[in-house]
mmCIF file of C-alpha atoms in Angstrom:
data_model
loop_
_atom_site.group_PDB
_atom_site.id
_atom_site.type_symbol
_atom_site.label_atom_id
_atom_site.label_comp_id
_atom_site.label_asym_id
_atom_site.label_seq_id
_atom_site.Cartn_x
_atom_site.Cartn_y
_atom_site.Cartn_z
ATOM 1 C CA UNK C 94 10.125 -8.814 -25.195
ATOM 2 C CA UNK C 95 6.874 -9.434 -23.348
ATOM 3 C CA UNK C 96 5.418 -12.896 -22.825
ATOM 4 C CA UNK C 97 3.165 -14.339 -25.521
ATOM 5 C CA UNK C 98 0.538 -14.498 -22.786
ATOM 6 C CA UNK C 99 -0.508 -10.833 -22.395
ATOM 7 C CA UNK C 100 -1.262 -11.293 -18.693
ATOM 8 C CA UNK C 101 1.593 -13.577 -17.611
ATOM 9 C CA UNK C 102 4.343 -12.356 -15.324
ATOM 10 C CA UNK C 103 6.903 -14.109 -13.143
ATOM 11 C CA UNK C 104 7.152 -12.902 -9.549
ATOM 12 C CA UNK C 105 9.768 -14.474 -7.305
ATOM 13 C CA UNK C 106 8.170 -12.955 -4.163
ATOM 14 C CA UNK C 107 4.861 -11.302 -3.377
ATOM 15 C CA UNK C 108 4.810 -7.653 -2.242
ATOM 16 C CA UNK C 109 3.563 -6.412 1.148
ATOM 17 C CA UNK C 110 -0.209 -6.556 1.649
ATOM 18 C CA UNK C 111 -2.551 -3.889 3.058
ATOM 19 C CA UNK C 112 -6.307 -3.598 3.574
ATOM 20 C CA UNK C 113 -8.460 -0.679 2.427
ATOM 21 C CA UNK C 114 -12.036 -0.298 3.716
ATOM 22 C CA UNK C 115 -14.407 2.172 2.084
ATOM 23 C CA UNK C 116 -17.154 3.925 4.039
ATOM 24 C CA UNK C 117 -19.340 5.641 1.420
ATOM 25 C CA UNK C 118 -21.415 8.060 3.524
ATOM 26 C CA UNK C 119 -20.828 11.644 4.609
ATOM 27 C CA UNK C 120 -22.867 14.413 6.207
ATOM 28 C CA UNK C 121 -22.608 16.635 3.140
ATOM 29 C CA UNK C 122 -21.182 16.163 -0.342
ATOM 30 C CA UNK C 123 -18.483 18.781 -0.932
ATOM 31 C CA UNK C 124 -18.637 20.600 -4.285
ATOM 32 C CA UNK C 125 -15.074 19.581 -5.242
ATOM 33 C CA UNK C 126 -15.356 15.906 -4.204
ATOM 34 C CA UNK C 127 -15.293 13.155 -6.835
ATOM 35 C CA UNK C 128 -14.972 10.274 -4.347
ATOM 36 C CA UNK C 129 -17.652 7.632 -3.979
ATOM 37 C CA UNK C 130 -19.631 9.286 -1.168
ATOM 38 C CA UNK C 131 -23.343 9.678 -0.466
ATOM 39 C CA UNK C 132 -24.919 12.293 1.744
ATOM 40 C CA UNK C 133 -26.763 11.425 4.936
ATOM 41 C CA UNK C 134 -29.653 13.773 5.627
ATOM 42 C CA UNK C 135 -31.063 14.130 9.148
ATOM 43 C CA UNK C 136 -29.553 10.795 10.093
ATOM 44 C CA UNK C 137 -31.468 8.914 7.398
ATOM 45 C CA UNK C 138 -29.598 8.255 4.184
ATOM 46 C CA UNK C 139 -31.503 8.385 0.913
ATOM 47 C CA UNK C 140 -29.580 5.288 -0.208
ATOM 48 C CA UNK C 141 -30.172 3.308 2.973
ATOM 49 C CA UNK C 142 -27.435 3.692 5.596
ATOM 50 C CA UNK C 143 -27.717 0.854 8.078
ATOM 51 C CA UNK C 144 -24.530 0.536 10.137
ATOM 52 C CA UNK C 145 -25.053 -3.072 11.220
ATOM 53 C CA UNK C 146 -25.956 -4.175 7.705
ATOM 54 C CA UNK C 147 -22.970 -2.427 6.132
ATOM 55 C CA UNK C 148 -20.503 -3.811 8.672
ATOM 56 C CA UNK C 149 -21.793 -7.332 8.040
ATOM 57 C CA UNK C 150 -21.397 -6.768 4.298
ATOM 58 C CA UNK C 151 -17.785 -5.651 4.845
ATOM 59 C CA UNK C 152 -17.044 -8.764 6.902
ATOM 60 C CA UNK C 153 -18.598 -11.032 4.265
ATOM 61 C CA UNK C 154 -16.691 -9.156 1.555
ATOM 62 C CA UNK C 155 -13.399 -9.723 3.368
ATOM 63 C CA UNK C 156 -14.168 -13.428 3.726
ATOM 64 C CA UNK C 157 -14.447 -13.773 -0.062
ATOM 65 C CA UNK C 158 -10.837 -12.535 -0.338
ATOM 66 C CA UNK C 159 -9.313 -14.922 2.205
ATOM 67 C CA UNK C 160 -8.525 -17.704 -0.318
ATOM 68 C CA UNK C 161 -6.555 -15.138 -2.354
ATOM 69 C CA UNK C 162 -4.266 -14.160 0.527
ATOM 70 C CA UNK C 163 -3.704 -17.367 2.511
ATOM 71 C CA UNK C 164 -0.459 -17.203 4.465
ATOM 72 C CA UNK C 165 0.100 -13.495 3.855
ATOM 73 C CA UNK C 166 0.306 -10.886 6.587
ATOM 74 C CA UNK C 167 -1.620 -7.611 6.452
ATOM 75 C CA UNK C 168 0.681 -4.732 7.399
ATOM 76 C CA UNK C 169 -1.741 -1.792 7.493
ATOM 77 C CA UNK C 170 -5.422 -0.873 7.376
ATOM 78 C CA UNK C 171 -6.879 2.341 6.000
ATOM 79 C CA UNK C 172 -10.545 3.210 6.512
ATOM 80 C CA UNK C 173 -11.474 5.939 4.037
ATOM 81 C CA UNK C 174 -14.558 7.555 2.631
ATOM 82 C CA UNK C 175 -16.821 9.393 2.827
ATOM 83 C CA UNK C 176 -16.563 10.024 6.537
ATOM 84 C CA UNK C 177 -15.720 6.821 8.444
ATOM 85 C CA UNK C 178 -15.845 8.733 11.750
ATOM 86 C CA UNK C 179 -19.649 8.687 11.373
ATOM 87 C CA UNK C 180 -19.475 5.037 12.447
ATOM 88 C CA UNK C 181 -20.180 4.369 16.114
ATOM 89 C CA UNK C 182 -17.256 3.326 18.296
ATOM 90 C CA UNK C 183 -19.074 0.028 18.896
ATOM 91 C CA UNK C 184 -19.419 -0.518 15.159
ATOM 92 C CA UNK C 185 -15.718 0.198 14.624
ATOM 93 C CA UNK C 186 -14.796 -2.230 17.366
ATOM 94 C CA UNK C 187 -16.993 -4.934 15.843
ATOM 95 C CA UNK C 188 -15.407 -4.400 12.429
ATOM 96 C CA UNK C 189 -11.797 -4.455 13.638
ATOM 97 C CA UNK C 190 -12.406 -7.490 15.858
ATOM 98 C CA UNK C 191 -13.842 -9.337 12.860
ATOM 99 C CA UNK C 192 -10.811 -8.412 10.758
ATOM 100 C CA UNK C 193 -8.351 -9.613 13.415
ATOM 101 C CA UNK C 194 -10.216 -12.920 13.635
ATOM 102 C CA UNK C 195 -9.893 -13.488 9.884
ATOM 103 C CA UNK C 196 -6.545 -12.155 8.717
ATOM 104 C CA UNK C 197 -2.964 -12.355 9.922
ATOM 105 C CA UNK C 198 -2.674 -8.723 11.022
ATOM 106 C CA UNK C 199 0.780 -7.457 11.971
ATOM 107 C CA UNK C 200 0.790 -6.873 15.764
ATOM 108 C CA UNK C 201 1.779 -3.205 15.478
ATOM 109 C CA UNK C 202 -0.051 -2.569 12.207
ATOM 110 C CA UNK C 203 -0.829 1.025 11.290
ATOM 111 C CA UNK C 204 -4.637 1.412 11.374
ATOM 112 C CA UNK C 205 -5.801 4.728 9.938
ATOM 113 C CA UNK C 206 -9.272 6.251 9.947
ATOM 114 C CA UNK C 207 -10.285 9.359 8.005
ATOM 115 C CA UNK C 208 -12.373 11.878 9.947
ATOM 116 C CA UNK C 209 -13.955 15.260 9.327
ATOM 117 C CA UNK C 210 -13.788 17.931 12.050
ATOM 118 C CA UNK C 211 -17.564 18.244 12.081
ATOM 119 C CA UNK C 212 -17.920 14.627 13.270
ATOM 120 C CA UNK C 213 -15.256 14.726 15.978
ATOM 121 C CA UNK C 214 -16.414 14.019 19.537
ATOM 122 C CA UNK C 215 -14.144 13.278 22.500
ATOM 123 C CA UNK C 216 -16.064 10.211 23.638
ATOM 124 C CA UNK C 217 -16.328 8.792 20.134
ATOM 125 C CA UNK C 218 -12.605 9.281 19.458
ATOM 126 C CA UNK C 219 -11.756 7.600 22.759
ATOM 127 C CA UNK C 220 -13.871 4.649 21.623
ATOM 128 C CA UNK C 221 -12.139 4.509 18.232
ATOM 129 C CA UNK C 222 -8.739 4.457 19.945
ATOM 130 C CA UNK C 223 -9.873 1.663 22.282
ATOM 131 C CA UNK C 224 -11.099 -0.314 19.241
ATOM 132 C CA UNK C 225 -7.593 -0.183 17.752
ATOM 133 C CA UNK C 226 -7.421 2.903 15.550
ATOM 134 C CA UNK C 227 -3.920 4.330 16.041
ATOM 135 C CA UNK C 228 -3.742 6.934 13.271
ATOM 136 C CA UNK C 229 -6.295 9.555 12.237
ATOM 137 C CA UNK C 230 -6.353 11.665 9.080
ATOM 138 C CA UNK C 231 -8.395 14.847 9.588
ATOM 139 C CA UNK C 232 -9.958 16.557 6.570
ATOM 140 C CA UNK C 233 -9.209 20.106 7.723
ATOM 141 C CA UNK C 234 -8.713 21.705 4.255
ATOM 142 C CA UNK C 235 -8.469 25.191 5.818
ATOM 143 C CA UNK C 236 -8.621 26.845 9.242
ATOM 144 C CA UNK C 237 -10.291 29.980 7.875
ATOM 145 C CA UNK C 238 -14.063 30.352 7.902
ATOM 146 C CA UNK C 239 -14.192 32.228 4.599
ATOM 147 C CA UNK C 240 -12.268 29.486 2.800
ATOM 148 C CA UNK C 241 -14.253 26.694 4.423
ATOM 149 C CA UNK C 242 -17.518 28.288 3.296
ATOM 150 C CA UNK C 243 -16.181 28.564 -0.256
ATOM 151 C CA UNK C 244 -15.370 24.825 -0.150
ATOM 152 C CA UNK C 245 -18.806 23.865 1.149
ATOM 153 C CA UNK C 246 -17.394 22.405 4.359
ATOM 154 C CA UNK C 247 -19.687 21.854 7.348
ATOM 155 C CA UNK C 248 -17.118 22.848 9.994
ATOM 156 C CA UNK C 249 -15.598 26.213 10.853
ATOM 157 C CA UNK C 250 -12.072 27.189 11.814
ATOM 158 C CA UNK C 251 -12.553 26.839 15.560
ATOM 159 C CA UNK C 252 -14.107 23.399 15.144
ATOM 160 C CA UNK C 253 -11.109 22.394 13.024
ATOM 161 C CA UNK C 254 -8.679 23.464 15.766
ATOM 162 C CA UNK C 255 -10.740 21.677 18.412
ATOM 163 C CA UNK C 256 -10.774 18.491 16.325
ATOM 164 C CA UNK C 257 -6.976 18.517 16.003
ATOM 165 C CA UNK C 258 -6.555 18.974 19.755
ATOM 166 C CA UNK C 259 -8.929 16.084 20.494
ATOM 167 C CA UNK C 260 -7.223 13.807 17.954
ATOM 168 C CA UNK C 261 -3.775 14.483 19.428
ATOM 169 C CA UNK C 262 -5.034 13.367 22.858
ATOM 170 C CA UNK C 263 -6.232 9.990 21.634
ATOM 171 C CA UNK C 264 -4.035 8.803 18.756
ATOM 172 C CA UNK C 265 -0.348 8.033 18.286
ATOM 173 C CA UNK C 266 -0.281 9.657 14.872
ATOM 174 C CA UNK C 267 -2.388 12.425 13.342
ATOM 175 C CA UNK C 268 -2.389 13.693 9.768
ATOM 176 C CA UNK C 269 -3.941 16.974 8.667
ATOM 177 C CA UNK C 270 -5.283 17.237 5.126
ATOM 178 C CA UNK C 271 -4.976 20.794 3.812
ATOM 179 C CA UNK C 272 -5.759 22.308 0.421
ATOM 180 C CA UNK C 273 -4.246 25.271 -1.397
ATOM 181 C CA UNK C 274 -5.129 27.181 -4.537
ATOM 182 C CA UNK C 275 -8.545 27.833 -2.973
ATOM 183 C CA UNK C 276 -11.134 30.348 -4.223
ATOM 184 C CA UNK C 277 -9.835 33.890 -3.647
ATOM 185 C CA UNK C 278 -6.819 32.549 -1.748
ATOM 186 C CA UNK C 279 -3.838 34.867 -1.357
ATOM 187 C CA UNK C 280 -0.269 34.195 -0.234
ATOM 188 C CA UNK C 281 -1.110 35.613 3.178
ATOM 189 C CA UNK C 282 -4.211 33.422 3.609
ATOM 190 C CA UNK C 283 -2.265 30.341 2.545
ATOM 191 C CA UNK C 284 0.510 31.225 4.985
ATOM 192 C CA UNK C 285 -1.980 31.567 7.835
ATOM 193 C CA UNK C 286 -3.342 28.070 7.141
ATOM 194 C CA UNK C 287 0.098 26.441 7.102
ATOM 195 C CA UNK C 288 1.304 28.281 10.190
ATOM 196 C CA UNK C 289 -1.840 27.259 12.077
ATOM 197 C CA UNK C 290 -1.344 23.632 11.027
ATOM 198 C CA UNK C 291 2.326 23.709 12.027
ATOM 199 C CA UNK C 292 1.457 25.083 15.462
ATOM 200 C CA UNK C 293 -0.078 21.708 16.371
ATOM 201 C CA UNK C 294 3.125 19.814 15.501
ATOM 202 C CA UNK C 295 1.228 16.806 14.152
ATOM 203 C CA UNK C 296 3.560 14.074 12.800
ATOM 204 C CA UNK C 297 2.175 14.272 9.258
ATOM 205 C CA UNK C 298 0.691 16.812 6.854
ATOM 206 C CA UNK C 299 -0.894 16.299 3.445
ATOM 207 C CA UNK C 300 -1.171 19.254 1.112
ATOM 208 C CA UNK C 301 -3.306 19.115 -2.031
ATOM 209 C CA UNK C 302 -3.812 21.620 -4.810
ATOM 210 C CA UNK C 303 -7.551 22.131 -5.392
ATOM 211 C CA UNK C 304 -8.426 20.837 -8.848
ATOM 212 C CA UNK C 305 -11.744 20.867 -10.661
ATOM 213 C CA UNK C 306 -12.574 17.198 -11.124
ATOM 214 C CA UNK C 307 -15.136 16.008 -13.708
ATOM 215 C CA UNK C 308 -18.668 15.239 -12.510
ATOM 216 C CA UNK C 309 -18.445 17.551 -9.505
ATOM 217 C CA UNK C 310 -20.394 20.707 -8.688
ATOM 218 C CA UNK C 311 -17.239 22.803 -9.092
ATOM 219 C CA UNK C 312 -16.654 21.358 -12.561
ATOM 220 C CA UNK C 313 -20.083 22.583 -13.647
ATOM 221 C CA UNK C 314 -19.970 25.838 -11.688
ATOM 222 C CA UNK C 315 -16.268 26.658 -11.338
ATOM 223 C CA UNK C 316 -15.237 29.130 -8.644
ATOM 224 C CA UNK C 317 -12.640 31.804 -9.259
ATOM 225 C CA UNK C 318 -9.307 30.194 -8.442
ATOM 226 C CA UNK C 319 -5.812 31.714 -8.283
ATOM 227 C CA UNK C 320 -3.801 31.620 -11.511
ATOM 228 C CA UNK C 321 -0.954 29.173 -12.119
ATOM 229 C CA UNK C 322 1.739 31.666 -11.079
ATOM 230 C CA UNK C 323 -0.105 32.450 -7.843
ATOM 231 C CA UNK C 324 -0.568 28.746 -7.099
ATOM 232 C CA UNK C 325 3.140 28.106 -7.723
ATOM 233 C CA UNK C 326 4.050 30.929 -5.336
ATOM 234 C CA UNK C 327 1.728 29.490 -2.663
ATOM 235 C CA UNK C 328 3.263 26.030 -3.095
ATOM 236 C CA UNK C 329 6.841 27.345 -2.807
ATOM 237 C CA UNK C 330 5.905 29.328 0.294
ATOM 238 C CA UNK C 331 4.241 26.292 1.877
ATOM 239 C CA UNK C 332 7.199 24.046 1.072
ATOM 240 C CA UNK C 333 9.613 26.531 2.637
ATOM 241 C CA UNK C 334 7.531 26.888 5.808
ATOM 242 C CA UNK C 335 7.131 23.134 6.267
ATOM 243 C CA UNK C 336 10.796 22.392 5.581
ATOM 244 C CA UNK C 337 11.882 24.972 8.165
ATOM 245 C CA UNK C 338 9.464 23.367 10.655
ATOM 246 C CA UNK C 339 11.151 19.971 10.228
ATOM 247 C CA UNK C 340 8.783 18.290 7.783
ATOM 248 C CA UNK C 341 10.264 16.394 4.870
ATOM 249 C CA UNK C 342 8.403 16.075 1.601
ATOM 250 C CA UNK C 343 8.490 12.356 0.830
ATOM 251 C CA UNK C 344 5.705 12.208 -1.771
ATOM 252 C CA UNK C 345 4.136 14.754 -4.103
ATOM 253 C CA UNK C 346 1.489 15.771 -1.558
ATOM 254 C CA UNK C 347 2.801 14.246 1.698
ATOM 255 C CA UNK C 348 5.079 15.699 4.375
ATOM 256 C CA UNK C 349 6.240 14.020 7.560
ATOM 257 C CA UNK C 350 8.439 14.462 10.574
ATOM 258 C CA UNK C 351 11.242 11.921 10.984
ATOM 259 C CA UNK C 352 9.983 8.322 10.568
ATOM 260 C CA UNK C 353 6.336 9.423 10.522
ATOM 261 C CA UNK C 354 5.511 8.580 6.897
ATOM 262 C CA UNK C 355 2.170 6.886 6.240
ATOM 263 C CA UNK C 356 2.999 3.186 5.872
ATOM 264 C CA UNK C 357 -0.271 2.390 4.112
ATOM 265 C CA UNK C 358 0.175 5.003 1.414
ATOM 266 C CA UNK C 359 3.844 4.112 0.967
ATOM 267 C CA UNK C 360 2.670 0.600 0.137
ATOM 268 C CA UNK C 361 0.466 2.004 -2.665
ATOM 269 C CA UNK C 362 3.261 4.140 -4.069
ATOM 270 C CA UNK C 363 5.712 1.238 -3.998
ATOM 271 C CA UNK C 364 3.263 -0.870 -5.992
ATOM 272 C CA UNK C 365 2.360 -3.119 -3.095
ATOM 273 C CA UNK C 366 -0.802 -5.213 -2.847
ATOM 274 C CA UNK C 367 -4.021 -4.267 -1.108
ATOM 275 C CA UNK C 368 -7.403 -5.834 -0.510
ATOM 276 C CA UNK C 369 -10.185 -3.325 -1.154
ATOM 277 C CA UNK C 370 -13.540 -3.950 0.514
ATOM 278 C CA UNK C 371 -16.624 -1.756 0.632
ATOM 279 C CA UNK C 372 -18.771 0.048 -1.932
ATOM 280 C CA UNK C 373 -16.705 1.016 -4.964
ATOM 281 C CA UNK C 374 -13.454 -0.229 -3.433
ATOM 282 C CA UNK C 375 -10.529 -1.170 -5.671
ATOM 283 C CA UNK C 376 -7.993 -3.879 -4.907
ATOM 284 C CA UNK C 377 -4.693 -5.185 -6.286
ATOM 285 C CA UNK C 378 -3.596 -8.744 -5.577
ATOM 286 C CA UNK C 379 -0.431 -10.389 -6.913
ATOM 287 C CA UNK C 380 0.178 -14.063 -7.619
ATOM 288 C CA UNK C 381 3.392 -15.723 -8.849
ATOM 289 C CA UNK C 382 2.144 -15.623 -12.463
ATOM 290 C CA UNK C 383 -0.188 -12.619 -12.596
ATOM 291 C CA UNK C 384 -1.231 -9.327 -10.979
ATOM 292 C CA UNK C 385 -4.953 -8.687 -10.697
ATOM 293 C CA UNK C 386 -7.175 -5.642 -10.261
ATOM 294 C CA UNK C 387 -10.566 -5.735 -8.595
ATOM 295 C CA UNK C 388 -13.459 -3.280 -8.505
ATOM 296 C CA UNK C 389 -16.619 -3.615 -6.417
ATOM 297 C CA UNK C 390 -20.161 -2.348 -6.895
ATOM 298 C CA UNK C 391 -20.113 1.416 -6.444
ATOM 299 C CA UNK C 392 -23.560 2.213 -5.036
ATOM 300 C CA UNK C 393 -23.883 1.243 -1.336
ATOM 301 C CA UNK C 394 -27.288 -0.404 -1.718
ATOM 302 C CA UNK C 395 -26.249 -2.330 -4.832
ATOM 303 C CA UNK C 396 -23.043 -3.349 -3.059
ATOM 304 C CA UNK C 397 -24.878 -4.715 -0.010
ATOM 305 C CA UNK C 398 -27.489 -6.483 -2.118
ATOM 306 C CA UNK C 399 -24.766 -8.169 -4.184
ATOM 307 C CA UNK C 400 -22.980 -9.395 -1.056
ATOM 308 C CA UNK C 401 -26.251 -10.683 0.418
ATOM 309 C CA UNK C 402 -27.561 -12.355 -2.733
ATOM 310 C CA UNK C 403 -24.424 -13.514 -4.604
ATOM 311 C CA UNK C 404 -21.798 -13.661 -1.898
ATOM 312 C CA UNK C 405 -19.590 -11.047 -3.536
ATOM 313 C CA UNK C 406 -19.852 -7.570 -5.053
ATOM 314 C CA UNK C 407 -17.130 -7.768 -7.700
ATOM 315 C CA UNK C 408 -17.836 -6.075 -11.004
ATOM 316 C CA UNK C 409 -14.263 -6.445 -12.232
ATOM 317 C CA UNK C 410 -11.598 -9.016 -11.372
ATOM 318 C CA UNK C 411 -8.969 -9.502 -14.018
ATOM 319 C CA UNK C 412 -5.256 -9.760 -14.590
ATOM 320 C CA UNK C 413 -3.463 -6.573 -15.583
ATOM 321 C CA UNK C 414 -2.022 -6.969 -19.098
ATOM 322 C CA UNK C 415 1.766 -7.036 -18.988
ATOM 323 C CA UNK C 416 1.824 -4.117 -21.450
ATOM 324 C CA UNK C 417 0.061 -1.964 -18.833
ATOM 325 C CA UNK C 418 2.234 -2.900 -15.858
ATOM 326 C CA UNK C 419 5.169 -0.541 -16.564
ATOM 327 C CA UNK C 420 2.888 2.503 -16.629
ATOM 328 C CA UNK C 421 0.950 1.408 -13.545
ATOM 329 C CA UNK C 422 4.208 0.866 -11.665
ATOM 330 C CA UNK C 423 5.781 4.169 -12.702
ATOM 331 C CA UNK C 424 2.530 6.062 -12.126
ATOM 332 C CA UNK C 425 2.930 5.256 -8.438
ATOM 333 C CA UNK C 426 6.650 5.156 -7.663
ATOM 334 C CA UNK C 427 7.451 8.429 -9.421
ATOM 335 C CA UNK C 428 5.302 10.213 -6.838
ATOM 336 C CA UNK C 429 7.919 9.383 -4.195
ATOM 337 C CA UNK C 430 10.568 12.063 -3.732
ATOM 338 C CA UNK C 431 13.288 9.464 -3.175
ATOM 339 C CA UNK C 432 11.861 7.044 -5.745
ATOM 340 C CA UNK C 433 12.666 3.345 -5.412
ATOM 341 C CA UNK C 434 15.616 1.094 -6.167
ATOM 342 C CA UNK C 435 15.765 0.082 -9.820
ATOM 343 C CA UNK C 436 15.473 -3.577 -8.817
ATOM 344 C CA UNK C 437 11.980 -2.883 -7.443
ATOM 345 C CA UNK C 438 10.607 -2.695 -10.998
ATOM 346 C CA UNK C 439 11.253 -6.383 -11.694
ATOM 347 C CA UNK C 440 10.388 -7.423 -8.140
ATOM 348 C CA UNK C 441 6.918 -5.835 -8.314
ATOM 349 C CA UNK C 442 6.005 -6.269 -12.003
ATOM 350 C CA UNK C 443 7.746 -9.561 -12.857
ATOM 351 C CA UNK C 444 9.134 -7.903 -15.995
ATOM 352 C CA UNK C 445 12.720 -7.089 -16.988
ATOM 353 C CA UNK C 446 13.766 -3.443 -16.726
ATOM 354 C CA UNK C 447 14.689 -3.555 -20.420
ATOM 355 C CA UNK C 448 11.010 -3.179 -21.377
ATOM 356 C CA UNK C 449 11.175 0.488 -20.310
ATOM 357 C CA UNK C 450 14.812 1.261 -21.156
ATOM 358 C CA UNK C 451 13.860 3.636 -23.978
ATOM 359 C CA UNK C 452 11.262 5.364 -21.811
ATOM 360 C CA UNK C 453 13.848 5.849 -19.050
ATOM 361 C CA UNK C 454 16.295 7.308 -21.538
ATOM 362 C CA UNK C 455 13.706 9.745 -22.898
ATOM 363 C CA UNK C 456 12.741 10.866 -19.384
ATOM 364 C CA UNK C 457 16.379 11.430 -18.417
ATOM 365 C CA UNK C 458 17.075 13.417 -21.584
ATOM 366 C CA UNK C 459 14.157 15.707 -20.762
ATOM 367 C CA UNK C 460 15.567 16.321 -17.284
ATOM 368 C CA UNK C 461 12.568 14.697 -15.610
ATOM 369 C CA UNK C 462 14.220 11.513 -14.310
ATOM 370 C CA UNK C 463 17.327 11.189 -12.151
ATOM 371 C CA UNK C 464 20.246 9.696 -14.084
ATOM 372 C CA UNK C 465 21.348 7.477 -11.173
ATOM 373 C CA UNK C 466 21.087 3.938 -12.658
ATOM 374 C CA UNK C 467 20.391 2.444 -9.219
ATOM 375 C CA UNK C 468 17.257 4.556 -8.705
ATOM 376 C CA UNK C 469 13.925 5.190 -10.390
ATOM 377 C CA UNK C 470 13.456 8.729 -9.151
ATOM 378 C CA UNK C 471 11.984 11.945 -10.486
ATOM 379 C CA UNK C 472 14.126 15.060 -10.498
ATOM 380 C CA UNK C 473 12.796 18.231 -8.870
ATOM 381 C CA UNK C 474 11.656 19.241 -12.344
ATOM 382 C CA UNK C 475 10.050 15.825 -12.799
ATOM 383 C CA UNK C 476 8.048 16.219 -9.576
ATOM 384 C CA UNK C 477 6.874 19.640 -10.698
ATOM 385 C CA UNK C 478 5.779 18.268 -14.073
ATOM 386 C CA UNK C 479 4.818 14.826 -12.818
ATOM 387 C CA UNK C 480 2.007 14.244 -15.318
ATOM 388 C CA UNK C 481 4.403 14.829 -18.199
ATOM 389 C CA UNK C 482 6.903 12.409 -16.696
ATOM 390 C CA UNK C 483 4.337 9.686 -16.064
ATOM 391 C CA UNK C 484 2.954 9.993 -19.587
ATOM 392 C CA UNK C 485 6.344 9.013 -21.000
ATOM 393 C CA UNK C 486 5.684 5.464 -19.741
ATOM 394 C CA UNK C 487 2.280 5.069 -21.380
ATOM 395 C CA UNK C 488 3.791 3.445 -24.462
#
């Protein structure tokens, strides 16, 4: 039975803490993208991109969170977007120096920056590495010009290959983001993309099925995509190729060589905490008696004005109702191929496992959840029909 206080939990220990930083600008808005990103045109952004001003807003934003995390160590940083690699190396150095001066950052913390191949320059990447970036995630999507044009990308296949080569020279870890189920994509085209990616032997690969998200250009003007059977065949082919190349699928869309999993994303999927700063950033912070969600102003100009005038840009900061915690927890952990120990549920939600006992039973009976009582883990069928499995925990 849940507490009479709909937001009250009881945590005996706080989960690991990460930091997410959102950079909301990009050179061109892709037709499939539903992220909070704003296009820069000819170096002058319609919504007012000013690097120095935005970095100062990020620093001020972080300072507002310090009272909420006193004594806690930050284990990873992820700078996403948008296209964070549009920042100057000097700007990145200023930002990371300011973070180190304000938070207890783990000495060997994983610090990831997203980058698009079109914005990759040798000198700039060398500067990012010197500033402290040690992991880069490249938005390749495809190595084939025809597919890149259909996705509205600004780079071509050769630029994508060049970007990977440059990244591997400067960073300890490199991830390649690839998409499948693309317009007019065949098994052979999909195979070519995966084999090209595997030839670089990067430590990590992410593979996403193209979906038509609401409020995007593709949602209003949908391209011709492969059918479900064709997409399934492409996925099975990709999985086979990556497994034979030594990559293990550890999350629905993530594949890694041995011990090369993304620590930052694992923290999300294990229902860890994270500070979220920047325009539209979300955060999750736990306390002994509650777990809170935060949301910041979405538009970059509104975000910066709020920081400058009010001292913070929060538009939402509230405790998650205990009735919602089981679904939020399972929504994340069921994405992991190996799941988590059953004890993690109570450790991260502050609730007894009994509150979802019937849900667990239903999921097991449907063949979607592993019957091992020591694990909360989707079966192979559960991973394939993950939405159906997650929905069983909505009640």
